[in-house]
Amino acid sequence: MASAPLDAAVIAPERHGIRATRWATKNDWDRHQEDIRRLYLSEKRELTEVMAIVEAQYGFKATLNMYKKRIAQWGLDRRNKEMRAIVRKHTQRATEGKPSQTRVRGKLIDFGEVLRYWERKGISIDDVIARRTSSPTPEAVKCFTPMSSPVTTPESLARPEQIFTTICNYCNGCFDAGTWVGKDPQRSCYSVKCHGEMYHNVTTFLQLNETAGWLFDIDAPQEPLETMVSADALIGKILFAEDPDTLLAIFRTVLRMFWSRRPEISAVTLRQFSALAETILGENHPFCLVCGWLVSMSPIQWEDVIAGAFQALGDRFEKILGPMHQTTLETRQRRILSCPTRSVGPEQSAMQDLWYKCIGVLGPYDSRTLYVHFAMVEQFWNNGSFLETKQWSQSLVASAEQVQRFSYSKYYSAEGLLYLACSEWELQARTSAITHIRAAIDVRISPFGADDARVLPWFVILEKWLSEQGQFREAAEVRARRRAMMRPGDIV
């Protein structure tokens, strides 16, 4: 289990308005069976989340084993239903001559794991198949025909290594030629070709794509595509500048759309970067080659290859700039966050180790320590650990207040408030969540301006929440403000 932030005793989660808790009685279980069923089955929440919500809202607590026992007694075992659904879908598709792959909540499930599950329960797979039901397939279970993988050749097997080697050579060449400069360890290194404008172009590109991702998530029909057109208009300027952040931005965009189940959008982005890089920088330029190689691979390989690319970049940056340089830490953080489905164990420990190292070398209030602290918040959020997200977000906001440089203080305060709001929303503290995301927007624009691109996705989140709370007039005002920012030349 993750350790608490250093100053957790000072900024522990607020207890105001939360009733004193006691151990559950039989009457508690009976009275709130439907509430627990709704949270666990209908809303698809993890059992630890259900426990936290029940304790906060209904005033009683129980151990994880107690909950598991009740879930089994009530016939609410979600994993049992999911495993039955996987067997049912696989069998049905097999009779139709279709190969199958299955994802549960986004995680790829090997059918051998399903067979072992029923074996541990002492139930034969034939009995599971024989016990057909008309129950609908749980929403979390997605069964589909596997993507056809590219033909395996010596060339395709060597492609990831080509990408890593090309990135390392490009990185060395840019520093040797003086194109990349990283004198200040507290600031990201930059390209001398177009320093100031480049920062805004890359940042805006990332935020527009994140906004598009959120719009895809809420099923907005046309807006995400229009938003991506605005982002794509920046690609030429980004390529010309050859900034160190360019590859990071490309990789993050590819993963963001892939995680939003839009691999075709990721492929379009890679093709655009590759084609424009060929025109602007030449057909043998690393941007052209790396993007072309990635798009020629199966999307299911992207996570692993991009994680390896982050690792290769991080190793180069550490050797040239040092382990505590901002750019090195950014790249290390992105490497850890690039594979969310595998970040609970060793990757979680790696992030914590990096944070403790920063505290020991740089101190708790150095901007680079706060950057890794912020990455810890992101990681807890990606893993669905909402209580930890809330606690670490509160700690980040408190630590940001101790930073002397005004822009850094506001940057991390705003990010902490954003994730505090998101975790509260998931923990059913809806009013507080809306208050905190509004505060995050206000804090962010105080140093960076009302048209700062970073707040675009935050407006989408706020609009969605207000609509779900029935505050349609306020949601319309937020939407109008966001759309006004999307006019050409308005975003910085």
GROMACS .gro file of C-alpha atoms in nm:
model
  492
    1MET     CA    1   0.000   0.000   0.000
    2ALA     CA    2   0.131   0.347  -0.082
    3SER     CA    3   0.274   0.553   0.199
    4ALA     CA    4   0.111   0.883   0.284
    5PRO     CA    5   0.266   1.217   0.188
    6LEU     CA    6   0.518   1.357   0.433
    7ASP     CA    7   0.285   1.625   0.568
    8ALA     CA    8  -0.026   1.407   0.564
    9ALA     CA    9  -0.087   1.478   0.930
   10VAL     CA   10  -0.132   1.844   0.845
   11ILE     CA   11  -0.338   1.811   0.529
   12ALA     CA   12  -0.524   1.482   0.581
   13PRO     CA   13  -0.860   1.453   0.407
   14GLU     CA   14  -1.115   1.683   0.560
   15ARG     CA   15  -1.363   1.530   0.799
   16HIS     CA   16  -1.613   1.814   0.802
   17GLY     CA   17  -1.965   1.694   0.746
   18ILE     CA   18  -1.874   1.325   0.769
   19ARG     CA   19  -2.053   1.142   1.048
   20ALA     CA   20  -1.867   0.930   1.302
   21THR     CA   21  -1.838   0.570   1.182
   22ARG     CA   22  -1.912   0.241   1.361
   23TRP     CA   23  -1.889  -0.123   1.267
   24ALA     CA   24  -2.167  -0.257   1.048
   25THR     CA   25  -2.465  -0.439   1.200
   26LYS     CA   26  -2.703  -0.681   1.028
   27ASN     CA   27  -2.958  -0.400   1.000
   28ASP     CA   28  -2.700  -0.182   0.824
   29TRP     CA   29  -2.634  -0.450   0.564
   30ASP     CA   30  -3.005  -0.512   0.506
   31ARG     CA   31  -3.095  -0.143   0.489
   32HIS     CA   32  -2.820  -0.054   0.242
   33GLN     CA   33  -2.802  -0.369   0.029
   34GLU     CA   34  -2.949  -0.186  -0.270
   35ASP     CA   35  -2.709   0.108  -0.224
   36ILE     CA   36  -2.412  -0.127  -0.222
   37ARG     CA   37  -2.552  -0.314  -0.523
   38ARG     CA   38  -2.592   0.014  -0.713
   39LEU     CA   39  -2.238   0.130  -0.637
   40TYR     CA   40  -2.074  -0.205  -0.706
   41LEU     CA   41  -2.273  -0.338  -1.000
   42SER     CA   42  -2.456  -0.047  -1.165
   43GLU     CA   43  -2.180   0.213  -1.125
   44LYS     CA   44  -1.899  -0.044  -1.168
   45ARG     CA   45  -1.695   0.084  -0.873
   46GLU     CA   46  -1.409  -0.103  -0.712
   47LEU     CA   47  -1.494  -0.257  -0.376
   48THR     CA   48  -1.252  -0.028  -0.190
   49GLU     CA   49  -1.435   0.272  -0.338
   50VAL     CA   50  -1.770   0.128  -0.230
   51MET     CA   51  -1.635   0.088   0.123
   52ALA     CA   52  -1.518   0.450   0.135
   53ILE     CA   53  -1.847   0.588   0.000
   54VAL     CA   54  -2.062   0.378   0.235
   55GLU     CA   55  -1.855   0.482   0.535
   56ALA     CA   56  -1.872   0.850   0.441
   57GLN     CA   57  -2.243   0.859   0.348
   58TYR     CA   58  -2.405   0.599   0.574
   59GLY     CA   59  -2.178   0.603   0.879
   60PHE     CA   60  -2.077   0.238   0.911
   61LYS     CA   61  -1.763   0.049   0.819
   62ALA     CA   62  -1.658  -0.310   0.752
   63THR     CA   63  -1.348  -0.494   0.641
   64LEU     CA   64  -1.281  -0.594   0.282
   65ASN     CA   65  -1.345  -0.960   0.367
   66MET     CA   66  -1.681  -0.869   0.525
   67TYR     CA   67  -1.781  -0.695   0.202
   68LYS     CA   68  -1.667  -0.988  -0.010
   69LYS     CA   69  -1.873  -1.225   0.205
   70ARG     CA   70  -2.186  -1.011   0.166
   71ILE     CA   71  -2.131  -0.968  -0.206
   72ALA     CA   72  -2.116  -1.348  -0.243
   73GLN     CA   73  -2.424  -1.400  -0.025
   74TRP     CA   74  -2.625  -1.152  -0.230
   75GLY     CA   75  -2.515  -1.303  -0.561
   76LEU     CA   76  -2.344  -0.982  -0.668
   77ASP     CA   77  -2.002  -1.128  -0.745
   78ARG     CA   78  -1.913  -0.912  -1.046
   79ARG     CA   79  -1.610  -1.117  -1.141
   80ASN     CA   80  -1.822  -1.432  -1.150
   81LYS     CA   81  -2.070  -1.265  -1.386
   82GLU     CA   82  -1.788  -1.132  -1.603
   83MET     CA   83  -1.615  -1.469  -1.627
   84ARG     CA   84  -1.942  -1.638  -1.724
   85ALA     CA   85  -2.000  -1.372  -1.989
   86ILE     CA   86  -1.650  -1.425  -2.134
   87VAL     CA   87  -1.708  -1.800  -2.164
   88ARG     CA   88  -2.051  -1.742  -2.319
   89LYS     CA   89  -1.921  -1.492  -2.577
   90HIS     CA   90  -1.617  -1.702  -2.666
   91THR     CA   91  -1.833  -2.010  -2.716
   92GLN     CA   92  -2.088  -1.823  -2.925
   93ARG     CA   93  -1.822  -1.666  -3.146
   94ALA     CA   94  -1.635  -1.997  -3.182
   95THR     CA   95  -1.948  -2.162  -3.324
   96GLU     CA   96  -1.955  -1.881  -3.582
   97GLY     CA   97  -1.590  -1.941  -3.672
   98LYS     CA   98  -1.470  -1.611  -3.523
   99PRO     CA   99  -1.147  -1.574  -3.320
  100SER     CA  100  -1.188  -1.370  -3.000
  101GLN     CA  101  -1.006  -1.137  -2.766
  102THR     CA  102  -1.160  -0.994  -2.452
  103ARG     CA  103  -1.101  -0.681  -2.248
  104VAL     CA  104  -1.250  -0.620  -1.903
  105ARG     CA  105  -1.243  -0.252  -1.804
  106GLY     CA  106  -0.981  -0.200  -2.073
  107LYS     CA  107  -0.749  -0.480  -1.959
  108LEU     CA  108  -0.677  -0.760  -2.207
  109ILE     CA  109  -0.784  -1.096  -2.057
  110ASP     CA  110  -0.614  -1.418  -2.163
  111PHE     CA  111  -0.868  -1.702  -2.195
  112GLY     CA  112  -0.630  -1.925  -2.003
  113GLU     CA  113  -0.686  -1.695  -1.704
  114VAL     CA  114  -1.060  -1.758  -1.737
  115LEU     CA  115  -1.008  -2.134  -1.742
  116ARG     CA  116  -0.787  -2.115  -1.429
  117TYR     CA  117  -1.053  -1.904  -1.254
  118TRP     CA  118  -1.317  -2.177  -1.292
  119GLU     CA  119  -1.064  -2.449  -1.209
  120ARG     CA  120  -0.988  -2.278  -0.875
  121LYS     CA  121  -1.361  -2.275  -0.803
  122GLY     CA  122  -1.387  -2.647  -0.879
  123ILE     CA  123  -1.627  -2.589  -1.170
  124SER     CA  124  -1.556  -2.745  -1.509
  125ILE     CA  125  -1.572  -2.524  -1.816
  126ASP     CA  126  -1.829  -2.766  -1.963
  127ASP     CA  127  -2.061  -2.695  -1.671
  128VAL     CA  128  -2.021  -2.321  -1.725
  129ILE     CA  129  -2.105  -2.359  -2.095
  130ALA     CA  130  -2.400  -2.585  -2.020
  131ARG     CA  131  -2.546  -2.332  -1.778
  132ARG     CA  132  -2.648  -2.082  -2.045
  133THR     CA  133  -2.832  -1.771  -1.931
  134SER     CA  134  -3.007  -1.489  -2.107
  135SER     CA  135  -2.832  -1.230  -1.890
  136PRO     CA  136  -2.691  -0.935  -2.084
  137THR     CA  137  -2.314  -0.914  -2.118
  138PRO     CA  138  -2.173  -0.678  -1.850
  139GLU     CA  139  -2.069  -0.342  -1.993
  140ALA     CA  140  -1.714  -0.392  -1.864
  141VAL     CA  141  -1.670  -0.700  -2.088
  142LYS     CA  142  -1.578  -0.625  -2.449
  143CYS     CA  143  -1.531  -0.922  -2.684
  144PHE     CA  144  -1.396  -0.854  -3.031
  145THR     CA  145  -1.209  -0.999  -3.327
  146PRO     CA  146  -0.832  -0.949  -3.278
  147MET     CA  147  -0.659  -0.700  -3.503
  148SER     CA  148  -0.460  -0.872  -3.772
  149SER     CA  149  -0.097  -0.827  -3.679
  150PRO     CA  150   0.157  -0.725  -3.939
  151VAL     CA  151   0.350  -1.011  -4.093
  152THR     CA  152   0.640  -1.093  -3.863
  153THR     CA  153   0.968  -1.045  -4.045
  154PRO     CA  154   1.322  -0.984  -3.925
  155GLU     CA  155   1.268  -0.620  -4.019
  156SER     CA  156   0.948  -0.582  -3.814
  157LEU     CA  157   1.101  -0.760  -3.515
  158ALA     CA  158   1.393  -0.516  -3.524
  159ARG     CA  159   1.170  -0.208  -3.555
  160PRO     CA  160   1.144  -0.121  -3.182
  161GLU     CA  161   1.522  -0.135  -3.153
  162GLN     CA  162   1.549   0.088  -3.462
  163ILE     CA  163   1.323   0.341  -3.291
  164PHE     CA  164   1.526   0.340  -2.969
  165THR     CA  165   1.860   0.369  -3.149
  166THR     CA  166   1.735   0.648  -3.376
  167ILE     CA  167   1.603   0.845  -3.077
  168CYS     CA  168   1.931   0.811  -2.887
  169ASN     CA  169   2.142   0.918  -3.186
  170TYR     CA  170   1.910   1.214  -3.253
  171CYS     CA  171   1.927   1.324  -2.890
  172ASN     CA  172   2.308   1.308  -2.887
  173GLY     CA  173   2.331   1.497  -3.217
  174CYS     CA  174   2.102   1.781  -3.102
  175PHE     CA  175   2.308   1.844  -2.789
  176ASP     CA  176   2.639   1.812  -2.976
  177ALA     CA  177   2.523   2.064  -3.238
  178GLY     CA  178   2.401   2.308  -2.973
  179THR     CA  179   2.039   2.285  -3.096
  180TRP     CA  180   1.918   2.171  -2.756
  181VAL     CA  181   2.012   2.367  -2.446
  182GLY     CA  182   1.947   2.277  -2.084
  183LYS     CA  183   2.148   2.510  -1.863
  184ASP     CA  184   1.886   2.559  -1.589
  185PRO     CA  185   1.815   2.226  -1.414
  186GLN     CA  186   1.480   2.359  -1.289
  187ARG     CA  187   1.353   2.426  -1.642
  188SER     CA  188   1.292   2.195  -1.935
  189CYS     CA  189   1.567   2.203  -2.197
  190TYR     CA  190   1.470   2.375  -2.521
  191SER     CA  191   1.558   2.425  -2.888
  192VAL     CA  192   1.746   2.741  -2.986
  193LYS     CA  193   1.554   2.741  -3.316
  194CYS     CA  194   1.230   2.866  -3.164
  195HIS     CA  195   1.228   2.869  -2.783
  196GLY     CA  196   0.937   3.080  -2.652
  197GLU     CA  197   0.684   3.023  -2.928
  198MET     CA  198   0.766   2.653  -2.937
  199TYR     CA  199   0.670   2.604  -2.573
  200HIS     CA  200   0.323   2.744  -2.640
  201ASN     CA  201   0.280   2.543  -2.962
  202VAL     CA  202   0.363   2.209  -2.799
  203THR     CA  203   0.157   2.287  -2.488
  204THR     CA  204  -0.141   2.397  -2.697
  205PHE     CA  205  -0.111   2.088  -2.919
  206LEU     CA  206  -0.120   1.862  -2.613
  207GLN     CA  207  -0.411   2.041  -2.448
  208LEU     CA  208  -0.619   2.047  -2.764
  209ASN     CA  209  -0.571   1.673  -2.804
  210GLU     CA  210  -0.656   1.612  -2.439
  211THR     CA  211  -0.969   1.824  -2.487
  212ALA     CA  212  -1.059   1.615  -2.792
  213GLY     CA  213  -1.011   1.301  -2.585
  214TRP     CA  214  -1.254   1.425  -2.320
  215LEU     CA  215  -1.503   1.525  -2.588
  216PHE     CA  216  -1.481   1.175  -2.737
  217ASP     CA  217  -1.543   1.034  -2.388
  218ILE     CA  218  -1.869   1.229  -2.351
  219ASP     CA  219  -1.984   1.132  -2.702
  220ALA     CA  220  -1.978   1.482  -2.847
  221PRO     CA  221  -2.034   1.416  -3.220
  222GLN     CA  222  -1.838   1.679  -3.412
  223GLU     CA  223  -1.645   1.889  -3.162
  224PRO     CA  224  -1.351   1.650  -3.098
  225LEU     CA  225  -1.271   1.633  -3.468
  226GLU     CA  226  -1.284   2.012  -3.499
  227THR     CA  227  -1.058   2.040  -3.194
  228MET     CA  228  -0.806   1.802  -3.349
  229VAL     CA  229  -0.804   2.005  -3.669
  230SER     CA  230  -0.696   2.305  -3.457
  231ALA     CA  231  -0.423   2.091  -3.300
  232ASP     CA  232  -0.301   1.958  -3.635
  233ALA     CA  233  -0.260   2.313  -3.764
  234LEU     CA  234   0.033   2.347  -3.522
  235ILE     CA  235   0.227   2.042  -3.643
  236GLY     CA  236   0.435   2.228  -3.902
  237LYS     CA  237   0.559   2.487  -3.650
  238ILE     CA  238   0.629   2.216  -3.392
  239LEU     CA  239   0.839   2.014  -3.637
  240PHE     CA  240   1.037   2.314  -3.756
  241ALA     CA  241   1.147   2.400  -3.402
  242GLU     CA  242   1.278   2.046  -3.326
  243ASP     CA  243   1.219   2.095  -2.955
  244PRO     CA  244   1.304   1.815  -2.707
  245ASP     CA  245   0.937   1.808  -2.604
  246THR     CA  246   0.820   1.721  -2.956
  247LEU     CA  247   0.870   1.345  -2.931
  248LEU     CA  248   0.717   1.344  -2.581
  249ALA     CA  249   0.414   1.531  -2.717
  250ILE     CA  250   0.372   1.288  -3.008
  251PHE     CA  251   0.396   0.984  -2.781
  252ARG     CA  252   0.154   1.128  -2.523
  253THR     CA  253  -0.100   1.213  -2.794
  254VAL     CA  254  -0.081   0.865  -2.946
  255LEU     CA  255  -0.136   0.702  -2.605
  256ARG     CA  256  -0.417   0.942  -2.509
  257MET     CA  257  -0.623   0.854  -2.816
  258PHE     CA  258  -0.533   0.485  -2.788
  259TRP     CA  259  -0.662   0.480  -2.428
  260SER     CA  260  -0.979   0.655  -2.549
  261ARG     CA  261  -1.027   0.356  -2.783
  262ARG     CA  262  -0.944   0.573  -3.083
  263PRO     CA  263  -0.633   0.404  -3.229
  264GLU     CA  264  -0.735   0.524  -3.574
  265ILE     CA  265  -0.693   0.884  -3.453
  266SER     CA  266  -0.347   0.797  -3.318
  267ALA     CA  267  -0.257   0.651  -3.658
  268VAL     CA  268  -0.373   0.966  -3.839
  269THR     CA  269  -0.161   1.183  -3.606
  270LEU     CA  270   0.147   0.967  -3.669
  271ARG     CA  271   0.097   0.981  -4.047
  272GLN     CA  272   0.061   1.360  -4.039
  273PHE     CA  273   0.378   1.405  -3.836
  274SER     CA  274   0.569   1.164  -4.060
  275ALA     CA  275   0.450   1.324  -4.386
  276LEU     CA  276   0.510   1.683  -4.271
  277ALA     CA  277   0.848   1.591  -4.123
  278GLU     CA  278   0.950   1.449  -4.460
  279THR     CA  279   0.851   1.777  -4.629
  280ILE     CA  280   1.000   2.014  -4.371
  281LEU     CA  281   1.299   1.822  -4.237
  282GLY     CA  282   1.370   1.549  -4.494
  283GLU     CA  283   1.280   1.184  -4.542
  284ASN     CA  284   1.564   1.060  -4.320
  285HIS     CA  285   1.486   1.286  -4.027
  286PRO     CA  286   1.416   1.094  -3.703
  287PHE     CA  287   1.067   1.249  -3.666
  288CYS     CA  288   0.973   1.113  -4.009
  289LEU     CA  289   1.128   0.772  -3.947
  290VAL     CA  290   1.002   0.714  -3.590
  291CYS     CA  291   0.642   0.817  -3.667
  292GLY     CA  292   0.644   0.610  -3.985
  293TRP     CA  293   0.774   0.304  -3.803
  294LEU     CA  294   0.515   0.340  -3.525
  295VAL     CA  295   0.221   0.370  -3.764
  296SER     CA  296   0.337   0.056  -3.948
  297MET     CA  297   0.310  -0.145  -3.625
  298SER     CA  298   0.002  -0.296  -3.465
  299PRO     CA  299  -0.162  -0.054  -3.217
  300ILE     CA  300  -0.143  -0.319  -2.944
  301GLN     CA  301   0.239  -0.275  -2.955
  302TRP     CA  302   0.233   0.099  -2.901
  303GLU     CA  303   0.230   0.101  -2.521
  304ASP     CA  304   0.538  -0.120  -2.491
  305VAL     CA  305   0.731   0.052  -2.770
  306ILE     CA  306   0.652   0.403  -2.647
  307ALA     CA  307   0.747   0.302  -2.292
  308GLY     CA  308   1.080   0.183  -2.432
  309ALA     CA  309   1.119   0.509  -2.624
  310PHE     CA  310   1.064   0.709  -2.305
  311GLN     CA  311   1.323   0.489  -2.135
  312ALA     CA  312   1.575   0.552  -2.414
  313LEU     CA  313   1.516   0.928  -2.399
  314GLY     CA  314   1.538   0.929  -2.021
  315ASP     CA  315   1.871   0.747  -2.028
  316ARG     CA  316   2.013   0.999  -2.278
  317PHE     CA  317   1.886   1.300  -2.083
  318GLU     CA  318   2.024   1.162  -1.757
  319LYS     CA  319   2.367   1.105  -1.908
  320ILE     CA  320   2.383   1.452  -2.067
  321LEU     CA  321   2.186   1.669  -1.821
  322GLY     CA  322   2.202   1.471  -1.497
  323PRO     CA  323   1.940   1.270  -1.302
  324MET     CA  324   1.779   1.570  -1.130
  325HIS     CA  325   1.731   1.789  -1.437
  326GLN     CA  326   1.368   1.882  -1.505
  327THR     CA  327   1.374   1.724  -1.852
  328THR     CA  328   1.517   1.398  -1.717
  329LEU     CA  329   1.248   1.381  -1.448
  330GLU     CA  330   0.972   1.460  -1.698
  331THR     CA  331   1.083   1.178  -1.924
  332ARG     CA  332   1.120   0.930  -1.637
  333GLN     CA  333   0.771   1.021  -1.517
  334ARG     CA  334   0.623   0.972  -1.863
  335ARG     CA  335   0.791   0.632  -1.887
  336ILE     CA  336   0.624   0.521  -1.564
  337LEU     CA  337   0.283   0.657  -1.665
  338SER     CA  338   0.293   0.517  -2.019
  339CYS     CA  339   0.157   0.174  -1.920
  340PRO     CA  340  -0.129   0.234  -1.672
  341THR     CA  341  -0.249  -0.126  -1.673
  342ARG     CA  342   0.090  -0.235  -1.538
  343SER     CA  343   0.170   0.053  -1.304
  344VAL     CA  344   0.018  -0.075  -0.980
  345GLY     CA  345   0.316  -0.281  -0.856
  346PRO     CA  346   0.675  -0.212  -0.961
  347GLU     CA  347   0.585   0.109  -1.146
  348GLN     CA  348   0.411   0.250  -0.838
  349SER     CA  349   0.722   0.176  -0.633
  350ALA     CA  350   0.944   0.332  -0.901
  351MET     CA  351   0.748   0.658  -0.886
  352GLN     CA  352   0.762   0.669  -0.506
  353ASP     CA  353   1.135   0.596  -0.509
  354LEU     CA  354   1.186   0.885  -0.753
  355TRP     CA  355   0.982   1.116  -0.529
  356TYR     CA  356   1.178   1.023  -0.215
  357LYS     CA  357   1.504   1.072  -0.406
  358CYS     CA  358   1.395   1.422  -0.510
  359ILE     CA  359   1.306   1.510  -0.151
  360GLY     CA  360   1.645   1.389  -0.028
  361VAL     CA  361   1.847   1.568  -0.298
  362LEU     CA  362   1.639   1.877  -0.376
  363GLY     CA  363   1.411   1.927  -0.074
  364PRO     CA  364   1.029   1.895  -0.053
  365TYR     CA  365   0.948   2.235  -0.207
  366ASP     CA  366   1.177   2.239  -0.508
  367SER     CA  367   0.974   2.267  -0.829
  368ARG     CA  368   1.119   1.938  -0.955
  369THR     CA  369   1.009   1.756  -0.639
  370LEU     CA  370   0.662   1.899  -0.688
  371TYR     CA  371   0.665   1.777  -1.046
  372VAL     CA  372   0.722   1.419  -0.932
  373HIS     CA  373   0.468   1.470  -0.652
  374PHE     CA  374   0.219   1.571  -0.922
  375ALA     CA  375   0.311   1.258  -1.119
  376MET     CA  376   0.226   1.050  -0.810
  377VAL     CA  377  -0.119   1.210  -0.811
  378GLU     CA  378  -0.161   1.123  -1.179
  379GLN     CA  379  -0.056   0.766  -1.116
  380PHE     CA  380  -0.302   0.712  -0.831
  381TRP     CA  381  -0.575   0.859  -1.051
  382ASN     CA  382  -0.486   0.634  -1.346
  383ASN     CA  383  -0.498   0.331  -1.115
  384GLY     CA  384  -0.845   0.424  -0.987
  385SER     CA  385  -0.716   0.486  -0.632
  386PHE     CA  386  -0.941   0.783  -0.562
  387LEU     CA  387  -0.884   0.811  -0.186
  388GLU     CA  388  -0.507   0.825  -0.240
  389THR     CA  389  -0.559   1.070  -0.527
  390LYS     CA  390  -0.753   1.298  -0.294
  391GLN     CA  391  -0.495   1.279  -0.016
  392TRP     CA  392  -0.193   1.338  -0.240
  393SER     CA  393  -0.373   1.619  -0.424
  394GLN     CA  394  -0.433   1.799  -0.096
  395SER     CA  395  -0.068   1.752  -0.008
  396LEU     CA  396   0.038   1.891  -0.348
  397VAL     CA  397  -0.174   2.204  -0.301
  398ALA     CA  398  -0.027   2.258   0.047
  399SER     CA  399   0.330   2.209  -0.078
  400ALA     CA  400   0.278   2.440  -0.377
  401GLU     CA  401   0.200   2.725  -0.139
  402GLN     CA  402   0.559   2.700  -0.009
  403VAL     CA  403   0.718   2.747  -0.353
  404GLN     CA  404   0.868   3.092  -0.398
  405ARG     CA  405   0.840   3.123  -0.775
  406PHE     CA  406   0.484   3.249  -0.836
  407SER     CA  407   0.417   3.072  -1.167
  408TYR     CA  408   0.534   2.734  -1.030
  409SER     CA  409   0.325   2.778  -0.716
  410LYS     CA  410   0.012   2.850  -0.918
  411TYR     CA  411   0.084   2.573  -1.168
  412TYR     CA  412   0.099   2.298  -0.905
  413SER     CA  413  -0.181   2.447  -0.696
  414ALA     CA  414  -0.409   2.437  -0.999
  415GLU     CA  415  -0.314   2.080  -1.091
  416GLY     CA  416  -0.363   1.966  -0.732
  417LEU     CA  417  -0.707   2.129  -0.717
  418LEU     CA  418  -0.804   1.964  -1.047
  419TYR     CA  419  -0.725   1.614  -0.925
  420LEU     CA  420  -0.878   1.687  -0.586
  421ALA     CA  421  -1.198   1.779  -0.770
  422CYS     CA  422  -1.187   1.467  -0.989
  423SER     CA  423  -1.131   1.234  -0.693
  424GLU     CA  424  -1.413   1.400  -0.498
  425TRP     CA  425  -1.647   1.354  -0.794
  426GLU     CA  426  -1.570   0.982  -0.800
  427LEU     CA  427  -1.621   0.966  -0.422
  428GLN     CA  428  -1.968   1.124  -0.461
  429ALA     CA  429  -1.872   1.464  -0.311
  430ARG     CA  430  -2.022   1.636  -0.613
  431THR     CA  431  -2.073   1.989  -0.482
  432SER     CA  432  -1.719   2.006  -0.345
  433ALA     CA  433  -1.583   1.869  -0.674
  434ILE     CA  434  -1.748   2.146  -0.875
  435THR     CA  435  -1.621   2.408  -0.630
  436HIS     CA  436  -1.265   2.278  -0.654
  437ILE     CA  437  -1.253   2.250  -1.033
  438ARG     CA  438  -1.375   2.610  -1.058
  439ALA     CA  439  -1.099   2.705  -0.814
  440ALA     CA  440  -0.844   2.515  -1.027
  441ILE     CA  441  -0.946   2.714  -1.335
  442ASP     CA  442  -0.923   3.045  -1.147
  443VAL     CA  443  -0.582   2.961  -1.001
  444ARG     CA  444  -0.449   2.850  -1.339
  445ILE     CA  445  -0.553   3.162  -1.529
  446SER     CA  446  -0.420   3.401  -1.262
  447PRO     CA  447  -0.059   3.380  -1.393
  448PHE     CA  448  -0.118   3.231  -1.739
  449GLY     CA  449  -0.417   3.429  -1.869
  450ALA     CA  450  -0.785   3.362  -1.939
  451ASP     CA  451  -0.709   3.197  -2.277
  452ASP     CA  452  -0.451   2.950  -2.148
  453ALA     CA  453  -0.488   2.620  -2.334
  454ARG     CA  454  -0.445   2.406  -2.021
  455VAL     CA  455  -0.794   2.496  -1.896
  456LEU     CA  456  -0.969   2.377  -2.214
  457PRO     CA  457  -1.010   2.013  -2.101
  458TRP     CA  458  -1.103   2.137  -1.754
  459PHE     CA  459  -1.393   2.331  -1.904
  460VAL     CA  460  -1.512   2.011  -2.074
  461ILE     CA  461  -1.505   1.826  -1.741
  462LEU     CA  462  -1.687   2.109  -1.561
  463GLU     CA  463  -1.950   2.130  -1.835
  464LYS     CA  464  -2.011   1.754  -1.810
  465TRP     CA  465  -2.047   1.766  -1.432
  466LEU     CA  466  -2.283   2.062  -1.434
  467SER     CA  467  -2.503   1.890  -1.692
  468GLU     CA  468  -2.516   1.573  -1.484
  469GLN     CA  469  -2.621   1.781  -1.182
  470GLY     CA  470  -2.902   1.941  -1.381
  471GLN     CA  471  -2.734   2.284  -1.386
  472PHE     CA  472  -2.791   2.329  -1.758
  473ARG     CA  473  -2.768   2.708  -1.770
  474GLU     CA  474  -2.429   2.705  -1.596
  475ALA     CA  475  -2.314   2.422  -1.825
  476ALA     CA  476  -2.413   2.627  -2.130
  477GLU     CA  477  -2.212   2.924  -2.001
  478VAL     CA  478  -1.903   2.706  -1.957
  479ARG     CA  479  -1.948   2.558  -2.304
  480ALA     CA  480  -1.979   2.904  -2.458
  481ARG     CA  481  -1.663   3.018  -2.280
  482ARG     CA  482  -1.471   2.712  -2.402
  483ARG     CA  483  -1.590   2.754  -2.760
  484ALA     CA  484  -1.492   3.120  -2.756
  485MET     CA  485  -1.137   3.009  -2.670
  486MET     CA  486  -1.130   2.784  -2.975
  487ARG     CA  487  -1.135   3.072  -3.224
  488PRO     CA  488  -0.814   3.094  -3.429
  489GLY     CA  489  -0.548   3.297  -3.253
  490ASP     CA  490  -0.723   3.296  -2.916
  491ILE     CA  491  -0.540   3.006  -2.756
  492VAL     CA  492  -0.196   3.059  -2.606
   0.00000   0.00000   0.00000
